[in-house]
mmCIF file of C-alpha atoms and ligand atoms in Angstrom:
data_model
loop_
_atom_site.group_PDB
_atom_site.id
_atom_site.type_symbol
_atom_site.label_atom_id
_atom_site.label_comp_id
_atom_site.label_asym_id
_atom_site.label_seq_id
_atom_site.Cartn_x
_atom_site.Cartn_y
_atom_site.Cartn_z
ATOM 1 C CA UNK A 1 4.707 -137.780 109.241
ATOM 2 C CA UNK A 2 2.526 -134.986 110.522
ATOM 3 C CA UNK A 3 4.446 -132.389 108.616
ATOM 4 C CA UNK A 4 3.855 -134.031 105.215
ATOM 5 C CA UNK A 5 1.568 -131.861 103.147
ATOM 6 C CA UNK A 6 0.235 -132.230 99.648
ATOM 7 C CA UNK A 7 1.152 -128.635 98.861
ATOM 8 C CA UNK A 8 3.284 -126.154 100.705
ATOM 9 C CA UNK A 9 3.120 -122.557 99.562
ATOM 10 C CA UNK A 10 6.001 -120.282 100.498
ATOM 11 C CA UNK A 11 4.777 -116.714 100.777
ATOM 12 C CA UNK A 12 1.426 -115.220 101.623
ATOM 13 C CA UNK A 13 0.964 -112.341 99.236
ATOM 14 C CA UNK A 14 -1.857 -112.431 96.668
ATOM 15 C CA UNK A 15 -0.159 -115.216 94.648
ATOM 16 C CA UNK A 16 0.350 -117.436 97.698
ATOM 17 C CA UNK A 17 -3.130 -116.824 99.086
ATOM 18 C CA UNK A 18 -4.753 -117.487 95.730
ATOM 19 C CA UNK A 19 -2.742 -120.709 95.347
ATOM 20 C CA UNK A 20 -3.831 -121.736 98.854
ATOM 21 C CA UNK A 21 -7.464 -121.034 98.075
ATOM 22 C CA UNK A 22 -7.421 -123.243 94.989
ATOM 23 C CA UNK A 23 -5.349 -125.971 96.662
ATOM 24 C CA UNK A 24 -7.516 -126.129 99.790
ATOM 25 C CA UNK A 25 -10.739 -126.074 97.769
ATOM 26 C CA UNK A 26 -9.402 -129.076 95.864
ATOM 27 C CA UNK A 27 -9.160 -130.815 99.285
ATOM 28 C CA UNK A 28 -5.395 -130.984 99.234
ATOM 29 C CA UNK A 29 -3.620 -130.798 102.573
ATOM 30 C CA UNK A 30 -2.279 -127.284 102.195
ATOM 31 C CA UNK A 31 0.133 -125.219 104.244
ATOM 32 C CA UNK A 32 1.048 -121.569 103.716
ATOM 33 C CA UNK A 33 4.348 -120.537 105.209
ATOM 34 C CA UNK A 34 4.726 -116.861 105.914
ATOM 35 C CA UNK A 35 7.820 -115.163 107.201
ATOM 36 C CA UNK A 36 6.750 -112.104 109.131
ATOM 37 C CA UNK A 37 3.785 -110.205 107.845
ATOM 38 C CA UNK A 38 1.012 -111.499 105.617
ATOM 39 C CA UNK A 39 0.144 -109.870 102.363
ATOM 40 C CA UNK A 40 3.346 -108.987 100.528
ATOM 41 C CA UNK A 41 3.884 -105.655 98.806
ATOM 42 C CA UNK A 42 0.184 -104.883 98.374
ATOM 43 C CA UNK A 43 -0.292 -104.224 102.088
ATOM 44 C CA UNK A 44 1.778 -101.073 101.659
ATOM 45 C CA UNK A 45 -0.828 -99.697 99.245
ATOM 46 C CA UNK A 46 -3.627 -97.541 100.558
ATOM 47 C CA UNK A 47 -6.009 -97.962 97.676
ATOM 48 C CA UNK A 48 -6.514 -100.883 95.330
ATOM 49 C CA UNK A 49 -8.551 -99.461 92.508
ATOM 50 C CA UNK A 50 -7.218 -101.629 89.683
ATOM 51 C CA UNK A 51 -8.138 -105.080 90.955
ATOM 52 C CA UNK A 52 -11.321 -106.129 89.147
ATOM 53 C CA UNK A 53 -14.310 -106.087 91.455
ATOM 54 C CA UNK A 54 -12.493 -104.230 94.207
ATOM 55 C CA UNK A 55 -14.925 -102.545 96.580
ATOM 56 C CA UNK A 56 -14.829 -98.758 96.591
ATOM 57 C CA UNK A 57 -12.768 -98.204 99.722
ATOM 58 C CA UNK A 58 -10.549 -101.277 99.267
ATOM 59 C CA UNK A 59 -7.059 -100.882 100.683
ATOM 60 C CA UNK A 60 -4.173 -103.327 100.288
ATOM 61 C CA UNK A 61 -4.624 -104.621 103.851
ATOM 62 C CA UNK A 62 -8.421 -104.978 103.513
ATOM 63 C CA UNK A 63 -8.092 -106.922 100.255
ATOM 64 C CA UNK A 64 -5.552 -109.252 101.866
ATOM 65 C CA UNK A 65 -7.748 -109.663 104.958
ATOM 66 C CA UNK A 66 -10.644 -110.822 102.749
ATOM 67 C CA UNK A 67 -8.349 -113.218 100.892
ATOM 68 C CA UNK A 68 -7.062 -114.646 104.191
ATOM 69 C CA UNK A 69 -10.584 -115.221 105.496
ATOM 70 C CA UNK A 70 -11.545 -116.977 102.298
ATOM 71 C CA UNK A 71 -8.432 -119.182 102.403
ATOM 72 C CA UNK A 72 -9.007 -120.146 106.033
ATOM 73 C CA UNK A 73 -12.652 -120.989 105.350
ATOM 74 C CA UNK A 74 -11.457 -123.756 103.017
ATOM 75 C CA UNK A 75 -9.140 -125.202 105.631
ATOM 76 C CA UNK A 76 -5.649 -124.208 104.498
ATOM 77 C CA UNK A 77 -3.214 -124.292 107.382
ATOM 78 C CA UNK A 78 -0.926 -121.336 108.068
ATOM 79 C CA UNK A 79 2.330 -121.125 109.930
ATOM 80 C CA UNK A 80 4.799 -118.357 110.604
ATOM 81 C CA UNK A 81 8.279 -119.670 110.035
ATOM 82 C CA UNK A 82 11.353 -118.362 108.342
ATOM 83 C CA UNK A 83 12.489 -121.013 105.861
ATOM 84 C CA UNK A 84 16.253 -121.314 105.954
ATOM 85 C CA UNK A 85 16.854 -124.062 103.433
ATOM 86 C CA UNK A 86 15.012 -126.108 100.830
ATOM 87 C CA UNK A 87 15.874 -129.495 99.377
ATOM 88 C CA UNK A 88 14.052 -130.181 96.143
ATOM 89 C CA UNK A 89 16.256 -133.109 95.055
ATOM 90 C CA UNK A 90 13.867 -135.911 96.073
ATOM 91 C CA UNK A 91 10.268 -136.713 95.160
ATOM 92 C CA UNK A 92 9.241 -135.436 98.591
ATOM 93 C CA UNK A 93 10.404 -131.837 98.955
ATOM 94 C CA UNK A 94 11.965 -130.735 102.233
ATOM 95 C CA UNK A 95 11.777 -127.278 103.770
ATOM 96 C CA UNK A 96 13.749 -126.417 106.878
ATOM 97 C CA UNK A 97 12.421 -123.524 108.887
ATOM 98 C CA UNK A 98 13.679 -121.809 112.008
ATOM 99 C CA UNK A 99 10.968 -123.559 114.037
ATOM 100 C CA UNK A 100 10.171 -126.793 112.185
ATOM 101 C CA UNK A 101 10.903 -129.002 109.222
ATOM 102 C CA UNK A 102 8.242 -129.544 106.579
ATOM 103 C CA UNK A 103 7.671 -132.027 103.762
ATOM 104 C CA UNK A 104 5.512 -131.682 100.678
ATOM 105 C CA UNK A 105 4.557 -133.548 97.539
ATOM 106 C CA UNK A 106 4.497 -130.218 95.694
ATOM 107 C CA UNK A 107 5.790 -126.749 96.502
ATOM 108 C CA UNK A 108 4.542 -123.427 95.184
ATOM 109 C CA UNK A 109 7.043 -120.592 95.505
ATOM 110 C CA UNK A 110 5.340 -117.226 95.933
ATOM 111 C CA UNK A 111 8.019 -115.234 97.723
ATOM 112 C CA UNK A 112 7.610 -112.178 95.503
ATOM 113 C CA UNK A 113 9.965 -109.349 94.723
ATOM 114 C CA UNK A 114 10.604 -106.119 96.466
ATOM 115 C CA UNK A 115 11.287 -102.748 94.888
ATOM 116 C CA UNK A 116 14.840 -101.566 95.428
ATOM 117 C CA UNK A 117 14.721 -98.633 97.814
ATOM 118 C CA UNK A 118 16.704 -95.416 97.509
ATOM 119 C CA UNK A 119 18.136 -96.177 100.941
ATOM 120 C CA UNK A 120 18.148 -92.563 102.150
ATOM 121 C CA UNK A 121 16.987 -91.291 105.554
ATOM 122 C CA UNK A 122 13.240 -90.718 105.816
ATOM 123 C CA UNK A 123 12.308 -93.023 102.945
ATOM 124 C CA UNK A 124 10.835 -95.915 104.942
ATOM 125 C CA UNK A 125 8.904 -93.614 107.272
ATOM 126 C CA UNK A 126 7.079 -91.944 104.372
ATOM 127 C CA UNK A 127 6.157 -94.999 102.290
ATOM 128 C CA UNK A 128 2.467 -94.636 101.433
ATOM 129 C CA UNK A 129 2.597 -91.021 102.645
ATOM 130 C CA UNK A 130 4.144 -89.533 99.518
ATOM 131 C CA UNK A 131 6.766 -92.153 98.699
ATOM 132 C CA UNK A 132 5.591 -94.868 96.344
ATOM 133 C CA UNK A 133 7.005 -97.736 94.309
ATOM 134 C CA UNK A 134 3.927 -98.270 92.123
ATOM 135 C CA UNK A 135 2.471 -95.648 89.788
ATOM 136 C CA UNK A 136 -0.413 -97.870 88.699
ATOM 137 C CA UNK A 137 -1.437 -98.148 92.343
ATOM 138 C CA UNK A 138 -0.861 -94.622 93.593
ATOM 139 C CA UNK A 139 -0.825 -92.131 90.675
ATOM 140 C CA UNK A 140 -4.406 -91.202 91.418
ATOM 141 C CA UNK A 141 -3.460 -89.609 94.734
ATOM 142 C CA UNK A 142 -1.231 -87.086 92.956
ATOM 143 C CA UNK A 143 -3.824 -85.444 90.758
ATOM 144 C CA UNK A 144 -2.509 -81.931 89.928
ATOM 145 C CA UNK A 145 0.430 -82.266 92.325
ATOM 146 C CA UNK A 146 4.148 -82.332 91.557
ATOM 147 C CA UNK A 147 5.931 -85.654 91.509
ATOM 148 C CA UNK A 148 9.527 -86.804 91.204
ATOM 149 C CA UNK A 149 10.420 -90.115 89.622
ATOM 150 C CA UNK A 150 13.717 -91.657 90.703
ATOM 151 C CA UNK A 151 15.551 -93.877 88.192
ATOM 152 C CA UNK A 152 16.443 -93.846 84.522
ATOM 153 C CA UNK A 153 15.426 -97.306 83.308
ATOM 154 C CA UNK A 154 12.398 -98.425 81.295
ATOM 155 C CA UNK A 155 10.199 -98.556 84.389
ATOM 156 C CA UNK A 156 11.095 -95.067 85.583
ATOM 157 C CA UNK A 157 10.562 -93.445 82.195
ATOM 158 C CA UNK A 158 7.400 -95.379 81.301
ATOM 159 C CA UNK A 159 5.896 -94.718 84.712
ATOM 160 C CA UNK A 160 6.858 -91.035 84.484
ATOM 161 C CA UNK A 161 4.900 -90.842 81.212
ATOM 162 C CA UNK A 162 1.941 -92.567 82.900
ATOM 163 C CA UNK A 163 2.136 -90.163 85.841
ATOM 164 C CA UNK A 164 1.747 -87.143 83.524
ATOM 165 C CA UNK A 165 -1.912 -88.145 83.161
ATOM 166 C CA UNK A 166 -2.356 -87.253 86.820
ATOM 167 C CA UNK A 167 0.396 -84.984 88.078
ATOM 168 C CA UNK A 168 0.884 -81.326 87.175
ATOM 169 C CA UNK A 169 4.621 -81.769 86.686
ATOM 170 C CA UNK A 170 6.815 -84.878 86.640
ATOM 171 C CA UNK A 171 10.569 -84.607 87.196
ATOM 172 C CA UNK A 172 12.783 -87.588 86.462
ATOM 173 C CA UNK A 173 15.707 -87.654 88.878
ATOM 174 C CA UNK A 174 18.555 -89.719 87.463
ATOM 175 C CA UNK A 175 22.008 -90.346 88.897
ATOM 176 C CA UNK A 176 23.723 -90.041 85.498
ATOM 177 C CA UNK A 177 23.346 -87.667 82.542
ATOM 178 C CA UNK A 178 21.738 -90.166 80.194
ATOM 179 C CA UNK A 179 18.852 -92.537 80.558
ATOM 180 C CA UNK A 180 19.150 -96.307 80.560
ATOM 181 C CA UNK A 181 15.626 -96.677 79.113
ATOM 182 C CA UNK A 182 15.076 -97.857 75.531
ATOM 183 C CA UNK A 183 15.437 -95.054 72.971
ATOM 184 C CA UNK A 184 11.805 -95.356 71.846
ATOM 185 C CA UNK A 185 10.626 -94.811 75.431
ATOM 186 C CA UNK A 186 13.082 -91.936 75.932
ATOM 187 C CA UNK A 187 11.803 -90.182 72.824
ATOM 188 C CA UNK A 188 8.251 -90.192 74.165
ATOM 189 C CA UNK A 189 9.441 -88.720 77.456
ATOM 190 C CA UNK A 190 11.521 -85.980 75.783
ATOM 191 C CA UNK A 191 8.463 -84.944 73.756
ATOM 192 C CA UNK A 192 6.192 -84.771 76.798
ATOM 193 C CA UNK A 193 5.925 -81.184 78.026
ATOM 194 C CA UNK A 194 5.041 -82.204 81.559
ATOM 195 C CA UNK A 195 8.265 -84.180 81.991
ATOM 196 C CA UNK A 196 11.391 -82.466 83.304
ATOM 197 C CA UNK A 197 14.786 -83.893 84.187
ATOM 198 C CA UNK A 198 17.246 -83.507 87.007
ATOM 199 C CA UNK A 199 20.462 -85.079 85.723
ATOM 200 C CA UNK A 200 23.354 -86.329 87.836
ATOM 201 C CA UNK A 201 21.142 -86.180 90.872
ATOM 202 C CA UNK A 202 20.206 -88.516 93.711
ATOM 203 C CA UNK A 203 17.789 -88.177 96.601
ATOM 204 C CA UNK A 204 19.763 -87.660 99.782
ATOM 205 C CA UNK A 205 16.972 -87.324 102.334
ATOM 206 C CA UNK A 206 13.187 -87.348 102.483
ATOM 207 C CA UNK A 207 11.356 -85.367 105.150
ATOM 208 C CA UNK A 208 7.858 -84.899 106.512
ATOM 209 C CA UNK A 209 5.686 -85.400 109.563
ATOM 210 C CA UNK A 210 3.017 -87.915 108.567
ATOM 211 C CA UNK A 211 3.170 -86.719 104.955
ATOM 212 C CA UNK A 212 5.942 -85.939 102.478
ATOM 213 C CA UNK A 213 6.925 -82.294 102.862
ATOM 214 C CA UNK A 214 10.416 -81.907 101.460
ATOM 215 C CA UNK A 215 13.312 -83.741 99.816
ATOM 216 C CA UNK A 216 17.031 -83.063 99.689
ATOM 217 C CA UNK A 217 18.610 -83.631 96.278
ATOM 218 C CA UNK A 218 22.334 -84.033 95.756
ATOM 219 C CA UNK A 219 24.330 -83.450 92.600
ATOM 220 C CA UNK A 220 26.518 -86.504 91.981
ATOM 221 C CA UNK A 221 29.164 -84.407 90.174
ATOM 222 C CA UNK A 222 29.553 -81.450 92.492
ATOM 223 C CA UNK A 223 28.228 -82.884 95.772
ATOM 224 C CA UNK A 224 25.999 -79.802 96.101
ATOM 225 C CA UNK A 225 22.639 -80.321 97.816
ATOM 226 C CA UNK A 226 19.387 -78.426 97.671
ATOM 227 C CA UNK A 227 16.117 -78.947 99.482
ATOM 228 C CA UNK A 228 12.839 -78.949 97.592
ATOM 229 C CA UNK A 229 9.760 -78.007 99.623
ATOM 230 C CA UNK A 230 6.166 -78.851 98.703
ATOM 231 C CA UNK A 231 4.258 -75.977 97.160
ATOM 232 C CA UNK A 232 2.465 -74.228 100.036
ATOM 233 C CA UNK A 233 -0.985 -74.653 98.517
ATOM 234 C CA UNK A 234 -0.412 -78.348 97.730
ATOM 235 C CA UNK A 235 1.087 -79.185 101.121
ATOM 236 C CA UNK A 236 2.736 -82.296 99.677
ATOM 237 C CA UNK A 237 4.144 -83.927 96.546
ATOM 238 C CA UNK A 238 5.156 -87.397 95.398
ATOM 239 C CA UNK A 239 8.355 -89.376 95.035
ATOM 240 C CA UNK A 240 8.030 -92.504 92.887
ATOM 241 C CA UNK A 241 11.012 -94.816 93.046
ATOM 242 C CA UNK A 242 11.819 -97.106 90.102
ATOM 243 C CA UNK A 243 15.373 -98.167 90.675
ATOM 244 C CA UNK A 244 14.756 -101.822 89.809
ATOM 245 C CA UNK A 245 13.279 -104.762 91.691
ATOM 246 C CA UNK A 246 14.923 -107.448 93.726
ATOM 247 C CA UNK A 247 13.385 -110.921 93.513
ATOM 248 C CA UNK A 248 13.243 -112.658 96.887
ATOM 249 C CA UNK A 249 15.174 -115.682 95.686
ATOM 250 C CA UNK A 250 17.861 -116.369 98.305
ATOM 251 C CA UNK A 251 16.524 -119.846 99.051
ATOM 252 C CA UNK A 252 16.474 -120.920 95.437
ATOM 253 C CA UNK A 253 19.784 -119.804 93.975
ATOM 254 C CA UNK A 254 21.494 -122.792 92.343
ATOM 255 C CA UNK A 255 18.420 -124.934 93.081
ATOM 256 C CA UNK A 256 16.018 -123.665 90.437
ATOM 257 C CA UNK A 257 16.543 -122.094 87.051
ATOM 258 C CA UNK A 258 16.523 -118.299 87.352
ATOM 259 C CA UNK A 259 16.863 -115.689 84.621
ATOM 260 C CA UNK A 260 19.627 -113.074 84.549
ATOM 261 C CA UNK A 261 17.618 -110.801 86.838
ATOM 262 C CA UNK A 262 17.185 -113.595 89.404
ATOM 263 C CA UNK A 263 13.517 -114.288 88.624
ATOM 264 C CA UNK A 264 12.299 -117.903 88.452
ATOM 265 C CA UNK A 265 11.647 -119.136 84.937
ATOM 266 C CA UNK A 266 8.349 -121.007 84.516
ATOM 267 C CA UNK A 267 6.191 -122.129 81.643
ATOM 268 C CA UNK A 268 2.544 -121.080 81.388
ATOM 269 C CA UNK A 269 1.600 -123.879 83.802
ATOM 270 C CA UNK A 270 3.813 -122.207 86.429
ATOM 271 C CA UNK A 271 6.121 -125.243 86.337
ATOM 272 C CA UNK A 272 9.773 -124.570 87.146
ATOM 273 C CA UNK A 273 12.588 -126.762 85.845
ATOM 274 C CA UNK A 274 12.168 -128.979 88.946
ATOM 275 C CA UNK A 275 9.284 -131.474 88.894
ATOM 276 C CA UNK A 276 6.757 -130.752 91.616
ATOM 277 C CA UNK A 277 8.011 -127.206 92.187
ATOM 278 C CA UNK A 278 5.908 -124.357 90.865
ATOM 279 C CA UNK A 279 6.301 -120.574 91.078
ATOM 280 C CA UNK A 280 3.628 -117.878 91.114
ATOM 281 C CA UNK A 281 3.471 -114.098 91.323
ATOM 282 C CA UNK A 282 6.237 -111.506 91.284
ATOM 283 C CA UNK A 283 9.073 -114.004 91.797
ATOM 284 C CA UNK A 284 8.397 -115.287 88.248
ATOM 285 C CA UNK A 285 9.838 -113.893 85.053
ATOM 286 C CA UNK A 286 6.780 -112.084 83.657
ATOM 287 C CA UNK A 287 5.723 -108.868 81.920
ATOM 288 C CA UNK A 288 3.265 -107.418 84.461
ATOM 289 C CA UNK A 289 3.609 -107.573 88.224
ATOM 290 C CA UNK A 290 0.185 -106.760 89.650
ATOM 291 C CA UNK A 291 -2.280 -108.374 92.094
ATOM 292 C CA UNK A 292 -4.437 -109.512 89.210
ATOM 293 C CA UNK A 293 -1.583 -111.417 87.537
ATOM 294 C CA UNK A 294 -0.312 -112.788 90.876
ATOM 295 C CA UNK A 295 -3.688 -114.261 91.815
ATOM 296 C CA UNK A 296 -4.054 -115.785 88.343
ATOM 297 C CA UNK A 297 -0.593 -117.390 88.656
ATOM 298 C CA UNK A 298 -1.504 -118.773 92.076
ATOM 299 C CA UNK A 299 -4.665 -120.401 90.766
ATOM 300 C CA UNK A 300 -2.836 -121.984 87.822
ATOM 301 C CA UNK A 301 0.008 -123.234 90.032
ATOM 302 C CA UNK A 302 -2.399 -124.885 92.484
ATOM 303 C CA UNK A 303 -4.402 -126.620 89.758
ATOM 304 C CA UNK A 304 -1.207 -127.866 88.126
ATOM 305 C CA UNK A 305 0.159 -129.026 91.482
ATOM 306 C CA UNK A 306 -3.014 -131.038 92.002
ATOM 307 C CA UNK A 307 -2.580 -132.684 88.583
ATOM 308 C CA UNK A 308 1.079 -133.365 89.304
ATOM 309 C CA UNK A 309 0.234 -135.072 92.622
ATOM 310 C CA UNK A 310 -2.548 -137.154 91.009
ATOM 311 C CA UNK A 311 -0.150 -138.415 88.366
ATOM 312 C CA UNK A 312 2.884 -138.993 90.558
ATOM 313 C CA UNK A 313 1.716 -140.220 93.984
HETATM 314 P P1 NAP B 1 16.512 -101.121 85.585
HETATM 315 O O1 NAP B 1 16.512 -101.284 84.120
HETATM 316 O O2 NAP B 1 17.441 -101.937 86.418
HETATM 317 O O3 NAP B 1 16.770 -99.566 85.879
HETATM 318 C C1 NAP B 1 16.969 -99.113 87.159
HETATM 319 C C2 NAP B 1 17.303 -97.637 87.092
HETATM 320 O O4 NAP B 1 17.463 -97.156 88.409
HETATM 321 C C3 NAP B 1 18.598 -97.327 86.340
HETATM 322 O O5 NAP B 1 18.465 -96.174 85.573
HETATM 323 C C4 NAP B 1 19.601 -97.129 87.478
HETATM 324 O O6 NAP B 1 20.576 -96.163 87.165
HETATM 325 C C5 NAP B 1 18.740 -96.560 88.556
HETATM 326 N N1 NAP B 1 19.228 -96.929 89.892
HETATM 327 C C6 NAP B 1 19.539 -98.156 90.363
HETATM 328 N N2 NAP B 1 19.925 -98.087 91.638
HETATM 329 C C7 NAP B 1 19.868 -96.780 91.974
HETATM 330 C C8 NAP B 1 20.151 -96.069 93.152
HETATM 331 N N3 NAP B 1 20.553 -96.687 94.277
HETATM 332 N N4 NAP B 1 19.977 -94.711 93.150
HETATM 333 C C9 NAP B 1 19.558 -94.086 92.032
HETATM 334 N N5 NAP B 1 19.276 -94.704 90.888
HETATM 335 C C10 NAP B 1 19.427 -96.030 90.865
HETATM 336 O O7 NAP B 1 15.079 -101.394 86.244
HETATM 337 P P2 NAP B 1 13.616 -101.243 85.604
HETATM 338 O O8 NAP B 1 13.493 -99.955 84.879
HETATM 339 O O9 NAP B 1 12.665 -101.544 86.721
HETATM 340 O O10 NAP B 1 13.549 -102.404 84.564
HETATM 341 C C11 NAP B 1 13.773 -103.774 84.968
HETATM 342 C C12 NAP B 1 13.744 -104.663 83.732
HETATM 343 O O11 NAP B 1 12.431 -104.681 83.200
HETATM 344 C C13 NAP B 1 14.677 -104.139 82.642
HETATM 345 O O12 NAP B 1 15.240 -105.227 81.971
HETATM 346 C C14 NAP B 1 13.746 -103.396 81.723
HETATM 347 O O13 NAP B 1 14.206 -103.343 80.406
HETATM 348 C C15 NAP B 1 12.461 -104.217 81.865
HETATM 349 N N6 NAP B 1 11.282 -103.383 81.616
HETATM 350 C C16 NAP B 1 10.865 -103.289 80.339
HETATM 351 C C17 NAP B 1 9.810 -102.484 80.026
HETATM 352 C C18 NAP B 1 9.381 -102.384 78.605
HETATM 353 O O14 NAP B 1 10.008 -103.005 77.778
HETATM 354 N N7 NAP B 1 8.347 -101.670 78.293
HETATM 355 C C19 NAP B 1 9.161 -101.751 81.021
HETATM 356 C C20 NAP B 1 9.628 -101.856 82.328
HETATM 357 C C21 NAP B 1 10.705 -102.664 82.604
HETATM 358 P P3 NAP B 1 21.745 -96.453 86.084
HETATM 359 O O15 NAP B 1 21.094 -96.315 84.757
HETATM 360 O O16 NAP B 1 22.737 -95.387 86.384
HETATM 361 O O17 NAP B 1 22.242 -97.838 86.382
#
């Protein structure tokens, strides 16, 4: 059974790579399965200033590249395969990919979550070039510039408040005329002089050649549109999108306990409700989704997987 591993990790973002590092260092036969690109959400970030010990010019891709090198140096195996189905019902867990079938004594799920996009033309092209889904990561680039925050939930309003520490003006663009965010958070935003609101408005199109230059806003009541252009002196501005996150959970629905939002519920040992199946990183129900918490989850999951295997095989 060549394809029997001690630990299989699904996903190769920071949580998966950290889990692989700890698993491989513990001399477990470890496989990381990655779908298309390595690295997860962080590779879309140009600067990683909030990861402790990050080197000065660290980018998302460079941080991931260092993690990959470290993981490979301890002998973790890596394969690109799109897992289509999992069977966690037996003691040996089965994973069916497009190319191969895999077996493992323990599985660590690190498939992550992805921010819900606006879905308008131009958005994807300008990610990292004015369009962002993470204020903690990117606020710094918008020092004294104008930014728009799309969404009306807790994340949008809290992040808008955070962005006022950097940006000259922050406009919350919300599709309705009242916020979804908790009242206490709303009150702080209404008191903040730098925060403005565009009610009943959605972003219809985002434009720019290599950098964000303009955005078309549409009134949801009247259907009227207007185009906002970057201030000439600034040359650009920011659009931060906080319209919710989507956990990447398709494989696990009805197989593992998820919360209402579709995130996997774990305890502080990263154990799911299925013995031998652990979850780490953004796919978990948790209060802070950052590289630093993902890597910590990965380490805990791998150590617990090792203990589980010792006790059960
Ligand atoms: P959320 O609560 O789902 O809010 C998403 C917001 O985006 C809503 O205002 C929604 O508008 C808007 N939206 C959704 N799809 C849109 C679209 N296609 N176009 C335009 N707008 C769109 O998401 P979240 O703010 O990320 O929060 C997620 C969860 O984490 C929530 O349970 C939240 O309470 C929690 N959270 C808590 C805190 C805290 O307690 N401090 C901080 C952050 C997050 P509508 O309002 O019209 O639906």
